[in-house]
PDB file of C-alpha atoms in Angstrom:
ATOM      1  CA  MET A  81     158.782 -69.193 160.331  1.00 43.00           C
ATOM      2  CA  ALA A  82     155.309 -69.758 160.426  1.00 47.00           C
ATOM      3  CA  GLN A  83     152.648 -66.461 161.566  1.00 46.00           C
ATOM      4  CA  ASP A  84     150.818 -67.898 164.362  1.00 47.00           C
ATOM      5  CA  ASP A  85     146.796 -67.037 163.132  1.00 48.00           C
ATOM      6  CA  ASP A  86     145.675 -67.275 166.756  1.00 50.00           C
ATOM      7  CA  GLN A  87     146.921 -64.453 167.423  1.00 43.00           C
ATOM      8  CA  PRO A  88     145.007 -61.173 168.541  1.00 39.00           C
ATOM      9  CA  LYS A  89     145.517 -57.887 166.678  1.00 37.00           C
ATOM     10  CA  PRO A  90     145.159 -55.281 167.863  1.00 40.00           C
ATOM     11  CA  ALA A  91     141.990 -53.265 167.409  1.00 45.00           C
ATOM     12  CA  GLU A  92     142.032 -49.905 164.232  1.00 53.00           C
ATOM     13  CA  ASP A  93     139.294 -48.196 166.290  1.00 62.00           C
ATOM     14  CA  SER A  94     139.052 -50.035 169.536  1.00 77.00           C
ATOM     15  CA  LEU A  95     135.942 -48.929 172.388  1.00 81.00           C
ATOM     16  CA  GLN A  96     136.711 -46.945 175.654  1.00 88.00           C
ATOM     17  CA  SER A  97     134.258 -46.378 177.866  1.00 92.00           C
ATOM     18  CA  GLY A  98     134.518 -43.852 181.363  1.00 95.00           C
ATOM     19  CA  TYR A  99     132.774 -41.298 182.967  1.00 97.00           C
ATOM     20  CA  PHE A 100     132.486 -37.493 183.232  1.00 98.00           C
ATOM     21  CA  CYS A 101     131.446 -35.113 186.076  1.00 98.00           C
ATOM     22  CA  PHE A 102     131.230 -30.475 186.166  1.00 98.00           C
ATOM     23  CA  GLN A 103     133.059 -28.715 188.120  1.00 98.00           C
ATOM     24  CA  ASN A 104     130.670 -25.053 189.086  1.00 98.00           C
ATOM     25  CA  PHE A 105     133.233 -22.448 189.792  1.00 98.00           C
ATOM     26  CA  LEU A 106     131.360 -19.865 187.924  1.00 98.00           C
ATOM     27  CA  GLY A 107     130.051 -17.823 191.054  1.00 97.00           C
ATOM     28  CA  ASP A 108     126.509 -19.198 191.934  1.00 98.00           C
ATOM     29  CA  THR A 109     124.612 -22.330 191.859  1.00 98.00           C
ATOM     30  CA  ILE A 110     123.861 -23.311 188.341  1.00 98.00           C
ATOM     31  CA  SER A 111     119.438 -22.996 188.082  1.00 98.00           C
ATOM     32  CA  THR A 112     119.294 -24.709 184.632  1.00 98.00           C
ATOM     33  CA  GLY A 113     122.263 -26.513 182.769  1.00 98.00           C
ATOM     34  CA  ALA A 114     124.053 -29.743 181.205  1.00 98.00           C
ATOM     35  CA  ALA A 115     127.052 -30.584 179.787  1.00 98.00           C
ATOM     36  CA  SER A 116     127.791 -32.643 177.261  1.00 97.00           C
ATOM     37  CA  HIS A 117     129.859 -35.106 175.214  1.00 97.00           C
ATOM     38  CA  TRP A 118     129.930 -36.985 171.923  1.00 96.00           C
ATOM     39  CA  THR A 119     130.713 -38.005 168.946  1.00 93.00           C
ATOM     40  CA  SER A 120     130.703 -38.663 165.330  1.00 90.00           C
ATOM     41  CA  THR A 121     129.573 -42.269 166.566  1.00 88.00           C
ATOM     42  CA  THR A 122     128.414 -41.930 170.119  1.00 87.00           C
ATOM     43  CA  GLY A 123     125.465 -39.088 170.236  1.00 86.00           C
ATOM     44  CA  ASP A 124     125.040 -36.641 172.854  1.00 93.00           C
ATOM     45  CA  GLN A 125     125.778 -38.008 176.462  1.00 95.00           C
ATOM     46  CA  VAL A 126     124.216 -35.243 178.863  1.00 97.00           C
ATOM     47  CA  LEU A 127     125.121 -34.523 182.253  1.00 97.00           C
ATOM     48  CA  THR A 128     122.580 -32.473 184.203  1.00 98.00           C
ATOM     49  CA  LEU A 129     123.842 -29.737 186.143  1.00 98.00           C
ATOM     50  CA  ASP A 130     120.573 -27.871 187.674  1.00 98.00           C
ATOM     51  CA  GLY A 131     120.838 -27.102 190.654  1.00 98.00           C
ATOM     52  CA  LEU A 132     124.825 -27.691 191.597  1.00 98.00           C
ATOM     53  CA  GLY A 133     125.794 -24.907 193.694  1.00 98.00           C
ATOM     54  CA  GLN A 134     129.098 -22.820 193.143  1.00 98.00           C
ATOM     55  CA  GLY A 135     132.696 -24.807 194.038  1.00 98.00           C
ATOM     56  CA  ASP A 136     129.766 -28.311 193.698  1.00 98.00           C
ATOM     57  CA  THR A 137     130.544 -31.165 191.574  1.00 98.00           C
ATOM     58  CA  SER A 138     128.565 -32.886 190.460  1.00 98.00           C
ATOM     59  CA  LEU A 139     127.558 -36.754 189.730  1.00 97.00           C
ATOM     60  CA  SER A 140     129.354 -38.676 186.957  1.00 97.00           C
ATOM     61  CA  GLN A 141     128.039 -39.414 183.689  1.00 96.00           C
ATOM     62  CA  PRO A 142     129.268 -42.733 182.396  1.00 96.00           C
ATOM     63  CA  PHE A 143     130.079 -41.858 178.332  1.00 95.00           C
ATOM     64  CA  ASN A 144     131.446 -43.956 175.060  1.00 93.00           C
ATOM     65  CA  THR A 145     133.886 -42.599 172.717  1.00 91.00           C
ATOM     66  CA  SER A 146     136.546 -44.444 169.774  1.00 86.00           C
ATOM     67  CA  SER A 147     139.407 -44.248 169.025  1.00 82.00           C
ATOM     68  CA  SER A 148     139.205 -42.699 165.574  1.00 84.00           C
ATOM     69  CA  ASP A 149     137.151 -40.120 166.471  1.00 88.00           C
ATOM     70  CA  ILE A 150     136.411 -37.048 167.941  1.00 93.00           C
ATOM     71  CA  ASP A 151     135.248 -36.259 171.338  1.00 95.00           C
ATOM     72  CA  HIS A 152     133.695 -32.748 171.989  1.00 97.00           C
ATOM     73  CA  TRP A 153     132.145 -31.587 175.037  1.00 98.00           C
ATOM     74  CA  ASN A 154     130.262 -28.222 175.553  1.00 98.00           C
ATOM     75  CA  PHE A 155     128.140 -26.626 178.893  1.00 98.00           C
ATOM     76  CA  THR A 156     125.194 -23.948 178.847  1.00 98.00           C
ATOM     77  CA  ALA A 157     124.556 -22.929 182.507  1.00 98.00           C
ATOM     78  CA  THR A 158     122.285 -20.035 183.994  1.00 98.00           C
ATOM     79  CA  LEU A 159     122.477 -19.255 186.912  1.00 98.00           C
ATOM     80  CA  GLU A 160     120.538 -18.280 189.970  1.00 98.00           C
ATOM     81  CA  ASN A 161     122.199 -14.650 189.670  1.00 96.00           C
ATOM     82  CA  GLY A 162     121.055 -14.350 186.344  1.00 96.00           C
ATOM     83  CA  GLN A 163     124.071 -14.896 183.863  1.00 96.00           C
ATOM     84  CA  THR A 164     124.760 -16.694 181.469  1.00 96.00           C
ATOM     85  CA  PHE A 165     127.474 -18.443 180.389  1.00 97.00           C
ATOM     86  CA  SER A 166     128.609 -22.046 177.498  1.00 97.00           C
ATOM     87  CA  VAL A 167     130.635 -23.213 174.672  1.00 98.00           C
ATOM     88  CA  GLU A 168     129.183 -24.932 171.869  1.00 97.00           C
ATOM     89  CA  ASP A 169     131.757 -27.578 171.438  1.00 97.00           C
ATOM     90  CA  LYS A 170     135.188 -27.889 172.421  1.00 97.00           C
ATOM     91  CA  ASP A 171     137.221 -30.887 171.173  1.00 96.00           C
ATOM     92  CA  CYS A 172     139.600 -32.141 173.605  1.00 95.00           C
ATOM     93  CA  ALA A 173     140.541 -35.766 173.019  1.00 92.00           C
ATOM     94  CA  VAL A 174     140.084 -38.727 175.626  1.00 91.00           C
ATOM     95  CA  HIS A 175     143.207 -40.924 174.870  1.00 90.00           C
ATOM     96  CA  SER A 176     143.247 -45.110 175.331  1.00 89.00           C
ATOM     97  CA  GLU A 177     145.173 -44.410 179.530  1.00 93.00           C
ATOM     98  CA  ASP A 178     141.769 -42.696 180.160  1.00 93.00           C
ATOM     99  CA  ALA A 179     139.542 -44.703 179.649  1.00 91.00           C
ATOM    100  CA  GLY A 180     137.369 -46.040 182.368  1.00 94.00           C
ATOM    101  CA  GLY A 181     138.988 -43.032 184.515  1.00 96.00           C
ATOM    102  CA  THR A 182     136.566 -40.058 185.279  1.00 97.00           C
ATOM    103  CA  VAL A 183     137.145 -36.580 182.826  1.00 97.00           C
ATOM    104  CA  THR A 184     136.580 -33.503 185.121  1.00 98.00           C
ATOM    105  CA  LEU A 185     134.821 -30.541 182.903  1.00 98.00           C
ATOM    106  CA  GLN A 186     135.799 -27.049 184.956  1.00 98.00           C
ATOM    107  CA  ALA A 187     134.397 -24.070 184.138  1.00 98.00           C
ATOM    108  CA  THR A 188     135.714 -20.728 185.788  1.00 98.00           C
ATOM    109  CA  ALA A 189     134.010 -17.403 185.541  1.00 97.00           C
ATOM    110  CA  SER A 190     135.946 -14.279 186.597  1.00 93.00           C
ATOM    111  CA  GLY A 191     133.293 -10.990 185.649  1.00 87.00           C
ATOM    112  CA  ASP A 192     130.892 -11.758 182.261  1.00 87.00           C
ATOM    113  CA  SER A 193     134.208 -14.099 180.938  1.00 93.00           C
ATOM    114  CA  GLY A 194     135.754 -17.597 182.099  1.00 96.00           C
ATOM    115  CA  THR A 195     137.499 -20.718 180.475  1.00 97.00           C
ATOM    116  CA  PHE A 196     136.255 -23.956 180.247  1.00 98.00           C
ATOM    117  CA  THR A 197     138.132 -27.173 180.895  1.00 98.00           C
ATOM    118  CA  ILE A 198     138.526 -30.778 180.179  1.00 98.00           C
ATOM    119  CA  VAL A 199     140.532 -32.519 182.432  1.00 97.00           C
ATOM    120  CA  PRO A 200     141.476 -36.026 181.307  1.00 96.00           C
ATOM    121  CA  PRO A 201     142.592 -38.556 184.412  1.00 95.00           C
ATOM    122  CA  LYS A 202     145.585 -38.672 182.909  1.00 94.00           C
ATOM    123  CA  SER A 203     146.260 -37.220 179.374  1.00 92.00           C
ATOM    124  CA  GLY A 204     146.628 -33.946 178.720  1.00 92.00           C
ATOM    125  CA  SER A 205     144.013 -31.434 179.574  1.00 95.00           C
ATOM    126  CA  CYS A 206     142.359 -28.604 177.558  1.00 96.00           C
ATOM    127  CA  ASN A 207     140.623 -25.236 177.697  1.00 96.00           C
ATOM    128  CA  CYS A 208     138.947 -22.793 175.916  1.00 96.00           C
ATOM    129  CA  SER A 209     137.642 -18.638 176.956  1.00 96.00           C
ATOM    130  CA  PHE A 210     134.097 -18.490 177.271  1.00 94.00           C
ATOM    131  CA  ASP A 211     132.295 -14.991 177.937  1.00 83.00           C
TER     132      ASP A 211
END
């Protein structure tokens, strides 16, 4: 049987795009802050959090990733009450089934510590603690 060279071959490194947003459950309005996504090939894609109220969700920011890259996420926030929270680097993969959807970043604080959660639209979430 002859091989059909006209058939598409699966990409070894497929590019994917989507959006990300940030939910503020830190206890106060963020006076200054940012959340970012990056990989080794895409560079920083930054979402400004200035003025985001407690319990509010930011507008979405587009991002790009590749199936061969590691997705990195972070945030930093200084609240109007003076508290500062941040996570420097949390890796959490965005899978092909998440393409085109919105990844939600959630920061939840209780006192001086909290949890940073990355929630892709379809694949599993990731989280880490901060203080």
